[in-house]
Coordinates of C-alpha atoms in Angstrom, one line a residue:
X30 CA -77.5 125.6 84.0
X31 CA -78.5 126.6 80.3
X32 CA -79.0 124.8 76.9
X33 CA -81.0 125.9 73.9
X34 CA -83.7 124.5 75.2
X35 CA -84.1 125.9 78.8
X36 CA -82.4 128.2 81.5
X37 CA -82.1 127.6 85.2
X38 CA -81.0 131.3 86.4
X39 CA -79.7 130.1 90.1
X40 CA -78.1 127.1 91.4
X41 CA -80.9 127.0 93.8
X42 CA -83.6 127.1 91.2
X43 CA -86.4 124.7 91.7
X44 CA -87.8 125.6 87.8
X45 CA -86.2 126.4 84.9
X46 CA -87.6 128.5 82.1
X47 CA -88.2 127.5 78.2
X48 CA -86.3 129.3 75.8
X49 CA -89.2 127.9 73.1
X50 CA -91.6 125.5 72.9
X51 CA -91.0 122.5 74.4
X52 CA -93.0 119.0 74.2
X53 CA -93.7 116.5 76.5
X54 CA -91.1 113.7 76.0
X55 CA -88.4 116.1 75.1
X56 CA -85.1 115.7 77.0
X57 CA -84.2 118.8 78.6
X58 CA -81.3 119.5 81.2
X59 CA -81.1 116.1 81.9
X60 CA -84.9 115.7 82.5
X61 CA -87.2 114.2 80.8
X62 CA -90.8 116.2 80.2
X63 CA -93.4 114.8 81.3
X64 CA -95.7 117.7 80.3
X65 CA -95.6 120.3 77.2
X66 CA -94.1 123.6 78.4
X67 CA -94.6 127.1 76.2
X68 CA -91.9 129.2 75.3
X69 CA -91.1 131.6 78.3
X70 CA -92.6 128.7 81.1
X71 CA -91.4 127.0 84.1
X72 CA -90.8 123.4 84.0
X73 CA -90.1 121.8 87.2
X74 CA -86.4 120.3 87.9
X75 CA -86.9 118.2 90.6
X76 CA -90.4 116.8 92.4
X77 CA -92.4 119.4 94.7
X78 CA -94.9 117.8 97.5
X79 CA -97.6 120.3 98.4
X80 CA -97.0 123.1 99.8
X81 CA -93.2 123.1 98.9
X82 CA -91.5 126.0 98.3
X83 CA -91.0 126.9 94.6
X84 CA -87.6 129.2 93.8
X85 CA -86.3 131.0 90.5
X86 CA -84.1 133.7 90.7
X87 CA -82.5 132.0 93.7
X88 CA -85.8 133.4 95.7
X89 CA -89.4 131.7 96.3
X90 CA -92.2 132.5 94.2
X91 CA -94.6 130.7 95.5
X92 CA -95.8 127.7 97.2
X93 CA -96.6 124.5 95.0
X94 CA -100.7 123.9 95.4
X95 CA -100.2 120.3 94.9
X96 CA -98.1 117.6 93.9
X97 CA -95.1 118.0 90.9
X98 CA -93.3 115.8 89.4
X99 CA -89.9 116.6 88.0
X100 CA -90.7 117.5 84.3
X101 CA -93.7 119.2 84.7
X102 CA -94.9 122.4 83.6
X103 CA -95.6 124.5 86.5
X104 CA -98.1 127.5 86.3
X105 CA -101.5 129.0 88.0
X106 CA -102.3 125.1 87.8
X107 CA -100.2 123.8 90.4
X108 CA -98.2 127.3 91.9
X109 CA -100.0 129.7 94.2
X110 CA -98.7 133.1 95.6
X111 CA -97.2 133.0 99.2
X112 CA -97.8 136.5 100.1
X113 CA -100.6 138.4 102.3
X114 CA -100.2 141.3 103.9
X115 CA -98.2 143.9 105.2
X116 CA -94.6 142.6 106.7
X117 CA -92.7 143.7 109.8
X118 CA -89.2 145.2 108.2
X119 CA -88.2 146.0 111.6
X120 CA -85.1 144.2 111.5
X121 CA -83.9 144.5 107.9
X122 CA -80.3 146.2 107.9
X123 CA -78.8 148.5 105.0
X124 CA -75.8 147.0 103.2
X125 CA -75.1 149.7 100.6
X126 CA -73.4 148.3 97.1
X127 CA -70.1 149.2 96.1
X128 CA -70.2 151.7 93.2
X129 CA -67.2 151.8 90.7
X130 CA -65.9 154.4 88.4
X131 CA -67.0 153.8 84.5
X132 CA -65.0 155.3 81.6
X133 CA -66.3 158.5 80.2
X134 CA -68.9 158.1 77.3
X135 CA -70.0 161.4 76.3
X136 CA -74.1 162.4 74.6
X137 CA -75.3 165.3 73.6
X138 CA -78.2 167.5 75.7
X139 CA -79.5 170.7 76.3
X140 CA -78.0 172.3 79.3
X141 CA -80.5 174.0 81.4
X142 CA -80.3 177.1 84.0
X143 CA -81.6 174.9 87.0
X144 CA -78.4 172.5 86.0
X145 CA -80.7 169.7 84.5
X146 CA -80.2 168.3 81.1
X147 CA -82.9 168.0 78.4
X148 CA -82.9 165.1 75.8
X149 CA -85.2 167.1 73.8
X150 CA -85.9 170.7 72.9
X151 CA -89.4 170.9 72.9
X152 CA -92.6 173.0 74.0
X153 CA -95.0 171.6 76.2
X154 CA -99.2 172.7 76.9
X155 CA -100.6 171.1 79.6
X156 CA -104.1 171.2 81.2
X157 CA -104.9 171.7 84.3
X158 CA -108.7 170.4 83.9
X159 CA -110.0 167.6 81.4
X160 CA -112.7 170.4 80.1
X161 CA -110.0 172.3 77.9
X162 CA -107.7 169.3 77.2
X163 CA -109.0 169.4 73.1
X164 CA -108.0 173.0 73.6
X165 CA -104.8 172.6 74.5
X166 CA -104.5 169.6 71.7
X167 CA -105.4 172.8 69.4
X168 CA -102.9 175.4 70.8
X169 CA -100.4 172.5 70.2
X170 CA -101.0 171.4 66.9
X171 CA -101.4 175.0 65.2
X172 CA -98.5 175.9 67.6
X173 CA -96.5 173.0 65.8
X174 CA -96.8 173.7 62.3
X175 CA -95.1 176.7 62.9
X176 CA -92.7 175.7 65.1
X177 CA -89.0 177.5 64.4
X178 CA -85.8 176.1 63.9
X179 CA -84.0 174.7 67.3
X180 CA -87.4 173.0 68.8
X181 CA -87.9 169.6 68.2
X182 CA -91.9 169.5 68.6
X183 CA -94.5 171.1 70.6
X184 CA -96.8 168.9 72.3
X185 CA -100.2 168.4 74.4
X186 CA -100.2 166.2 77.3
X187 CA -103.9 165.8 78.2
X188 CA -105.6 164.1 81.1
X189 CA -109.7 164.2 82.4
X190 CA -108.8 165.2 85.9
X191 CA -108.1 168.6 87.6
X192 CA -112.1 169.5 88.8
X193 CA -114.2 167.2 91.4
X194 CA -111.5 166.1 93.7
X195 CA -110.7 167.0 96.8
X196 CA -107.7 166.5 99.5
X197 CA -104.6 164.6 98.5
X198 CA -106.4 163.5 95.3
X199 CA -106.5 166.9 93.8
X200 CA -102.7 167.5 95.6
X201 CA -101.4 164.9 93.5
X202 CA -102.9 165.8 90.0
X203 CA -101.3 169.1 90.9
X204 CA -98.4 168.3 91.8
X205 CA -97.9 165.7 89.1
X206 CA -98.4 168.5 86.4
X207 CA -96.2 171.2 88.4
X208 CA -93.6 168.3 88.1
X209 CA -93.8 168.1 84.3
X210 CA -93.9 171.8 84.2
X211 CA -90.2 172.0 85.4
X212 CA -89.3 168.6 82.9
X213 CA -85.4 169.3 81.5
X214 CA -87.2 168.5 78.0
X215 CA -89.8 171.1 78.0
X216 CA -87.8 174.3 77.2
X217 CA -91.1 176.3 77.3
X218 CA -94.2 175.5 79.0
X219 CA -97.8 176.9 78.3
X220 CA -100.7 176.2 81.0
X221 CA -104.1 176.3 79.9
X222 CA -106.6 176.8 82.7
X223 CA -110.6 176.7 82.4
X224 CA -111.3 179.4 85.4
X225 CA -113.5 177.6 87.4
X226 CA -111.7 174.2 88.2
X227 CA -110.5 172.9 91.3
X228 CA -106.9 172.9 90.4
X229 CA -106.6 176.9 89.6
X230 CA -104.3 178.0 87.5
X231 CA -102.8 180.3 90.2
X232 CA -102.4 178.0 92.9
X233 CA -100.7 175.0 90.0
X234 CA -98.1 178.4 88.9
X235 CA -97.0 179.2 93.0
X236 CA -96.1 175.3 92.9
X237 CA -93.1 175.8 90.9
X238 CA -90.2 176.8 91.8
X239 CA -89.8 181.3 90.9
X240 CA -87.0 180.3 88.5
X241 CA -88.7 178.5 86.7
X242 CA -92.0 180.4 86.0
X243 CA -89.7 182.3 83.4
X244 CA -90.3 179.6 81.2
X245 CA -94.0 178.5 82.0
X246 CA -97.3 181.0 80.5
X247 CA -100.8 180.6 81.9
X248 CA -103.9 181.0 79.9
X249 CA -107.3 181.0 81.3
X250 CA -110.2 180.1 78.7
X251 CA -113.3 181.5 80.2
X252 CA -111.2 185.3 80.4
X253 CA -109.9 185.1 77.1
X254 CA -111.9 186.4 74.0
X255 CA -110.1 183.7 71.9
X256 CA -108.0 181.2 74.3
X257 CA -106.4 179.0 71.1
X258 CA -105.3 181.7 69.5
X259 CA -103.3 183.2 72.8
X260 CA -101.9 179.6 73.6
X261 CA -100.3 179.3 70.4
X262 CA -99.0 182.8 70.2
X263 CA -98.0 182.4 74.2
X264 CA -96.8 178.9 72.4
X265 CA -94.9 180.3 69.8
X266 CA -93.0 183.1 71.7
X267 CA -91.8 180.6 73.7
X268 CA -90.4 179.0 71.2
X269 CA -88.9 181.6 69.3
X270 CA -86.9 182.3 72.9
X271 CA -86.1 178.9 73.4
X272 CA -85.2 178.3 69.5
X273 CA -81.6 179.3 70.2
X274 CA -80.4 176.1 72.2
X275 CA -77.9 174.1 71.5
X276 CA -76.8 170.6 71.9
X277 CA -73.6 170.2 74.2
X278 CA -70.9 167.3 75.3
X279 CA -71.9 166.1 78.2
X280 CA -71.2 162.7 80.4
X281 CA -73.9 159.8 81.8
X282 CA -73.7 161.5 85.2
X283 CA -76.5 164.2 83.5
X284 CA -78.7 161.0 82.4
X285 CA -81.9 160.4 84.6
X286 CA -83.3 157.3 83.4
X287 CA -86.9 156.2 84.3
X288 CA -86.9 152.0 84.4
X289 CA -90.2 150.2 84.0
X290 CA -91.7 147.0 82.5
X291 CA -95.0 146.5 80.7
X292 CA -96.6 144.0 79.4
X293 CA -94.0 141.1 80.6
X294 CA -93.3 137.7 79.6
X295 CA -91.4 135.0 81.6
X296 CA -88.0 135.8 79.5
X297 CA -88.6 139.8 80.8
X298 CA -86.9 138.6 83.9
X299 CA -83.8 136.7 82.0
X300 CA -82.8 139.3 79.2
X301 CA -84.4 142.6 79.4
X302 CA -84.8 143.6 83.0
X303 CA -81.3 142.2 83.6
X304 CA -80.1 144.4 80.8
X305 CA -81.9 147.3 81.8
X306 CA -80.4 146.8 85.2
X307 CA -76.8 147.1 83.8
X308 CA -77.7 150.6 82.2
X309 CA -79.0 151.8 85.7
X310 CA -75.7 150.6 87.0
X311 CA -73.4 152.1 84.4
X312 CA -75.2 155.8 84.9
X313 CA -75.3 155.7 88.4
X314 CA -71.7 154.2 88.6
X315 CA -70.8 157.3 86.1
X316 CA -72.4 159.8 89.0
X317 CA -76.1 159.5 86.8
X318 CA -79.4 158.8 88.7
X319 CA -81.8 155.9 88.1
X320 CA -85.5 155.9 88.9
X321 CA -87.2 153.2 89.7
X322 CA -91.2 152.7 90.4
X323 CA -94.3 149.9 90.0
X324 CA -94.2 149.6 93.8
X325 CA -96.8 146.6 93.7
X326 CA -94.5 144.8 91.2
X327 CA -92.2 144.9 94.4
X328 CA -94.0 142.9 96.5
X329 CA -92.0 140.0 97.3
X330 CA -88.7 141.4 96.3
X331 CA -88.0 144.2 98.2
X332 CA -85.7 142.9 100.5
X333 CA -83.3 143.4 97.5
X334 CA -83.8 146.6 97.4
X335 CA -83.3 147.4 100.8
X336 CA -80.3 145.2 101.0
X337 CA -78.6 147.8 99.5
X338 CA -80.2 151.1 100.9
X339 CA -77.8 153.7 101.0
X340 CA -78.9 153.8 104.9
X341 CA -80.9 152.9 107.5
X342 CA -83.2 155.7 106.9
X343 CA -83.4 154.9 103.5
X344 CA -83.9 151.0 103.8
X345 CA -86.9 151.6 106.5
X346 CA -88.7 154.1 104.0
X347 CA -88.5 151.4 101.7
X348 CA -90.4 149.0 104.3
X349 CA -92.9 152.1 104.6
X350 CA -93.3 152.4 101.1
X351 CA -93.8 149.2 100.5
X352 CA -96.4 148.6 103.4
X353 CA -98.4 151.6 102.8
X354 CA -99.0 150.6 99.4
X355 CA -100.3 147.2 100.7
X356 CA -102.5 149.4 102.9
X357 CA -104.1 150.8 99.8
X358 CA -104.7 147.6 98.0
X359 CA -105.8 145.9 101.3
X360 CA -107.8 149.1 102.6
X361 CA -110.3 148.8 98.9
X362 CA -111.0 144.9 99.9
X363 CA -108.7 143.6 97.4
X364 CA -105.7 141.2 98.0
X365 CA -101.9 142.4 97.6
X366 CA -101.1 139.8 95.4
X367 CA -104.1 140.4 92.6
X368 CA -101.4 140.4 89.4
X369 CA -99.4 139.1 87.2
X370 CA -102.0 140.2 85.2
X371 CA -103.9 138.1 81.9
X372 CA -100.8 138.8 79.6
X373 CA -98.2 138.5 82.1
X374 CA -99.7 134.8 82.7
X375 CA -99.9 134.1 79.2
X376 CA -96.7 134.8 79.1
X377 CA -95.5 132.4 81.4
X378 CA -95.6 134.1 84.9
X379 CA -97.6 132.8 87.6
X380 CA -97.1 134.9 91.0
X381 CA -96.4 138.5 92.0
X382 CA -93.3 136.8 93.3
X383 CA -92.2 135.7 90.3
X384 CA -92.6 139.0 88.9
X385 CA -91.2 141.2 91.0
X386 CA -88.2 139.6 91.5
X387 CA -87.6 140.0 87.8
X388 CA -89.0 143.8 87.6
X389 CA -86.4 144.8 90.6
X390 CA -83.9 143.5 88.1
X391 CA -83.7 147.0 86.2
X392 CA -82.4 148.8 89.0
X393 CA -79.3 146.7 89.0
X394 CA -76.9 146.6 91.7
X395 CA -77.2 150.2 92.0
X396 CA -77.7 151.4 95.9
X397 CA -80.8 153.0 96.8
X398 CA -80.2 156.3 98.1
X399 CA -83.8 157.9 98.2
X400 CA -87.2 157.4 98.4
X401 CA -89.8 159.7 96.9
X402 CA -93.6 160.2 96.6
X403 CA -95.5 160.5 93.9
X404 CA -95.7 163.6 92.1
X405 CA -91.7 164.2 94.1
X406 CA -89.2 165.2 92.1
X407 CA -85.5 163.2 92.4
X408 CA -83.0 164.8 94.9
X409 CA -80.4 162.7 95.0
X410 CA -78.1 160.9 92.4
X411 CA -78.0 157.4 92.6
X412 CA -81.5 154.7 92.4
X413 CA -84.2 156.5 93.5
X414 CA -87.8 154.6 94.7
X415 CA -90.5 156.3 93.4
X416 CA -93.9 156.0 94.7
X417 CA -96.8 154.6 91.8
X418 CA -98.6 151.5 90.4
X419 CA -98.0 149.2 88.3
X420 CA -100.2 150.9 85.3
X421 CA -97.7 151.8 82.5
X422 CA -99.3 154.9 82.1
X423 CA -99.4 156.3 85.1
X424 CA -95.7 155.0 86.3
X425 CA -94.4 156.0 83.3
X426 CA -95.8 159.6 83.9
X427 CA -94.6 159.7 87.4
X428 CA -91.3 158.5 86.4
X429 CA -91.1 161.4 83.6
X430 CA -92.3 163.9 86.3
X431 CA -89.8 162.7 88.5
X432 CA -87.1 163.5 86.1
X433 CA -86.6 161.0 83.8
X434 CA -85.2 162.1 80.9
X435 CA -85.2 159.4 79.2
X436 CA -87.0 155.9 79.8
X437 CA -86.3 152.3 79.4
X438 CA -89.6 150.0 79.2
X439 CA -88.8 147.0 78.6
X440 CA -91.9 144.6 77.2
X441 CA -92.6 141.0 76.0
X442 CA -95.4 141.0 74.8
X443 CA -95.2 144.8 73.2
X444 CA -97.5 148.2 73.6
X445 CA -97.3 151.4 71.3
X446 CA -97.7 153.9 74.2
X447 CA -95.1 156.4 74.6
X448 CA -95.0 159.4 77.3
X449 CA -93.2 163.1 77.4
X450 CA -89.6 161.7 77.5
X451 CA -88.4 159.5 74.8
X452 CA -89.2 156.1 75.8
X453 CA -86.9 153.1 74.4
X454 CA -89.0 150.1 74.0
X455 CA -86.8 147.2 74.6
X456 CA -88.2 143.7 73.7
X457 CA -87.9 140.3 75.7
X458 CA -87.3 138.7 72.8
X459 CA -86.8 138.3 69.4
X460 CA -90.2 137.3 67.9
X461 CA -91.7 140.3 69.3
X462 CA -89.0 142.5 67.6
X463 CA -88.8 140.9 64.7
X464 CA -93.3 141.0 64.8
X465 CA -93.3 144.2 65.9
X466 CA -90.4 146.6 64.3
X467 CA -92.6 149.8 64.0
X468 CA -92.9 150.0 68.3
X469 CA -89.5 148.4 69.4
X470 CA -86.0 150.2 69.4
X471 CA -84.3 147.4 70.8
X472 CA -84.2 143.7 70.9
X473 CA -82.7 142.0 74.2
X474 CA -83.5 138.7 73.1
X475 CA -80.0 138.8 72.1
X476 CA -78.7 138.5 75.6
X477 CA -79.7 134.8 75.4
X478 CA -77.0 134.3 72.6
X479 CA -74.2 137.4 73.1
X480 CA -74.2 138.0 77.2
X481 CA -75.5 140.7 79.0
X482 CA -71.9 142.5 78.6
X483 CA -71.9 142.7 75.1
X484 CA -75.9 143.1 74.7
X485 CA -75.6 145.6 77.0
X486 CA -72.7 147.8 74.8
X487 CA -75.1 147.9 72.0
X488 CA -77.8 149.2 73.9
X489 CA -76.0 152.0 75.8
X490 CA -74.5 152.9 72.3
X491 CA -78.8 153.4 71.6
X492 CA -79.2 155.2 74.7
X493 CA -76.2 157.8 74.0
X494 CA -77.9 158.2 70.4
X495 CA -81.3 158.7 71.1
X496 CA -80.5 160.6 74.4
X497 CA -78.3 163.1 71.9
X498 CA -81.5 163.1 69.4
X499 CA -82.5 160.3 67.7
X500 CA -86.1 159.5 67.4
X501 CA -87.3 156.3 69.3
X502 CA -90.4 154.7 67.5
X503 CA -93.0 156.0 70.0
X504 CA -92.3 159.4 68.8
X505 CA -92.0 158.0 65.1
X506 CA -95.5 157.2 66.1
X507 CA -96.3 160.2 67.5
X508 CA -97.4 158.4 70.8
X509 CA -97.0 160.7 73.4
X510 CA -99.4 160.4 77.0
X511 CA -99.9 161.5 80.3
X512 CA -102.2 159.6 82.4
X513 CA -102.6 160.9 86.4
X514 CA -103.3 159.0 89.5
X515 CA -106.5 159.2 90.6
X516 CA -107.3 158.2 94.3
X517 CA -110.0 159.9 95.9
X518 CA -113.8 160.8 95.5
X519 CA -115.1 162.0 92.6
X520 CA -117.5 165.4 93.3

């Protein structure tokens, strides 16, 4: 049930959501407001006692914390979370998706030895300690200016870990940056160490694969007589070997996209996720992989997910997953359902619920055929879970690390941040395009009025373009971050 006005997204909905500003007295799929309801709201389509269960999506997102009265806008006011904490998935059963063939659509990428595909041509200087990330910034930038022909940038990712940890903390800055280090986009990579850090230099380098140290230098600052000057000539030799590349033919099946949401609204879950969720299915459908993460904007939803696990294996790491990250939440004091956070509510969501049922909407229909920890590389074609939270940065890093080389972030209420591979900012809506032009490469408000189908041929025709070379705005920007997670002690 749609008008201009409003959108009920399931028969079984209990709420529908404003498609604008709507006032109380306004007539509105045959119901009559009785309060005013902001663009991207729920308004309640039939009465809700307390403690009545409130659905959208055709799932519950929560119970109703008192009396509602058909008409009414319903929000942290009157709707309360449902869930608690960890949940027995014993008895969930795999029911893997059926994947069909999708014609040929051909972009254009770097081939690479290890049989990965790069989007971009480019050098990359990472850190392993916080204490000589301005030095790498320096080997990059003097690197860049004299850059040769055939790269398309070289580039610092900085971070202000790597020293004071200890255990599985320091294991998973290391392995996060050992991930980036093998990246499809990174033709060339140049370590900087400081010598006395926790994460050596030496022990980061045996992390990656022997292939692939080929392409990786190390410098250590403390032994060198003048460390910027060796990282950009380390930089530029690089370069000059990796200069030669060139852009190739080759199908979606070579795409890894990384999905993720930031900064949602209540239309995230209506036109941009669902949108996202078709591009996951066209690549994986076309033999491409999909990576999905946010595990805490999950909660609630994951029985979709497993639904369609490739296998029983599968669908009960996805329980695991799940759980363990309630563990963490629950094992710091706080409760697994402390988000949507201030913007997300502004925007018209009220419960993790609500959220996650539209975040798991970017992976589609796709079937999930692995699940991966963070700092884990992708090993198998198809959806991927990837372990991380709900912070952009650091899900957007992990999702990079994993593979991704390219990423979809979809947003209504908008962020400049972009991370090592070209990130398409996709927009909610309209207003926040049309506001925001310099950050957003896409708007999916357009669903509302054109259909996912034909919505969704524009953006793939974006995707093949900026996969084959074409700037997104982030890199217009020159907004390019890493950010690690950090979970232990602090030395």
């Amino acid at each position: 049930m749609t008008s201009t006005s409003a959108l009920r997204i399931h028969p079984d909905d209990s709420v529908a959501t404003a498609l604008r500003d709507l006032s109380a007295g306004e007539a509105v799929l045959g119901i009559t407001l009785a309060d005013p309801v902001p663009r991207g709201h729920k308004l309640a389509l039939v009465a809700h006692r307390a403690g009545d269960v409130v659905r959208k999506f055709g799932h519950p997102i929560g119970v109703a914390t008192r009396e509602i009265v058909a008409g009414a806008h319903v929000h942290t006011h009157n709707l309360a979370t449902a869930l608690a904490g960890e949940a027995d998935y014993a008895g969930a059963a795999a029911q893997p998706a059926r994947r069909e063939d999708a014609a040929p659509l051909l972009w254009h990428g770097y081939a690479r030895a290890d049989g990965q595909a790069g989007t971009r041509n480019e050098i990359w200087v990472l850190p392993t300690v916080g204490c000589v990330a301005r030095t790498a910034q320096k080997i990059a930038a003097r690197a860049d200016a004299r850059r040769p022909d055939g790269i398309d940038g070289i580039h610092a990712f900085i971070h202000p870990f790597g020293c004071s940890q200890l255990g599985g903390d320091l294991d998973g800055t290391r392995a996060v940056l050992a991930a980036l280090a093998q990246h499809p986009n990174a033709a060339g990579v140049v370590l900087v160490g400081l010598g006395c850090e926790s994460n050596q230099l030496a022990a980061l380098v045996e992390r990656l694969p022997v292939d692939a140290r080929a392409r990786v230098r190390s410098i250590g600052a403390q032994a060198a007589a003048d460390e910027v000057a060796d990282g950009v000539a380390a930089a530029l030799d690089l370069a000059g070997r990796a200069g030669g590349a060139r852009r190739e033919p080759m199908g979606l099946d070579r795409l890894v996209l990384g999905v993720k949401c930031g900064g949602s609204d209540g239309l995230s879950g209506l036109t941009a996720n669902p949108l996202v969720g078709a591009m996951t299915d066209r690549v994986t459908a076309a033999g491409g992989s999909a990576i999905l993460t946010e595990i805490p904007e999950i909660f609630g939803a994951e029985h979709l997910l497993m639904a369609r696990a490739a296998d029983r294996e599968c669908c009960a790491a996805i329980g695991a997953l799940v759980n363990r990250f309630k563990r963490y939440f629950l094992d710091h004091g706080e409760p697994v359902s402390e988000n949507p956070s201030p913007g997300n509510i502004a925007g018209g969501i009220t419960t993790l619920e609500e959220k996650s049922l539209g975040a798991v909407q970017k992976g589609g229909q796709a079937v999930v055929t692995d699940v991966i920890d963070y700092g884990a590389r992708t090993r198998r074609r198809g959806l991927t879970l990837l372990e991380a939270p709900g912070n952009d940065a650091v899900s957007s890093t992990a999702l990079a690390a994993a593979g991704a080389n390219l990423i979809l972030f979809t947003t209504g209420r908008g962020t400049p941040l972009g991370f090592p591979a070209p990130t398409v900012k996709i927009a909610s809506n309209t207003d926040l395009a049309a506001r925001k032009p310099g950050w957003i490469d896409f708007d999916a408000g357009c669903v509302l009025d054109q259909g996912v189908a034909a919505a969704g041929a524009a953006l793939l025709a974006r995707i093949v373009a900026i996969a084959s070379g074409e700037a997104t705005a982030a890199e217009r920007n020159d907004e390019r971050e890493i950010a690690i997670w950090k979970r232990g002690v602090t030395l």
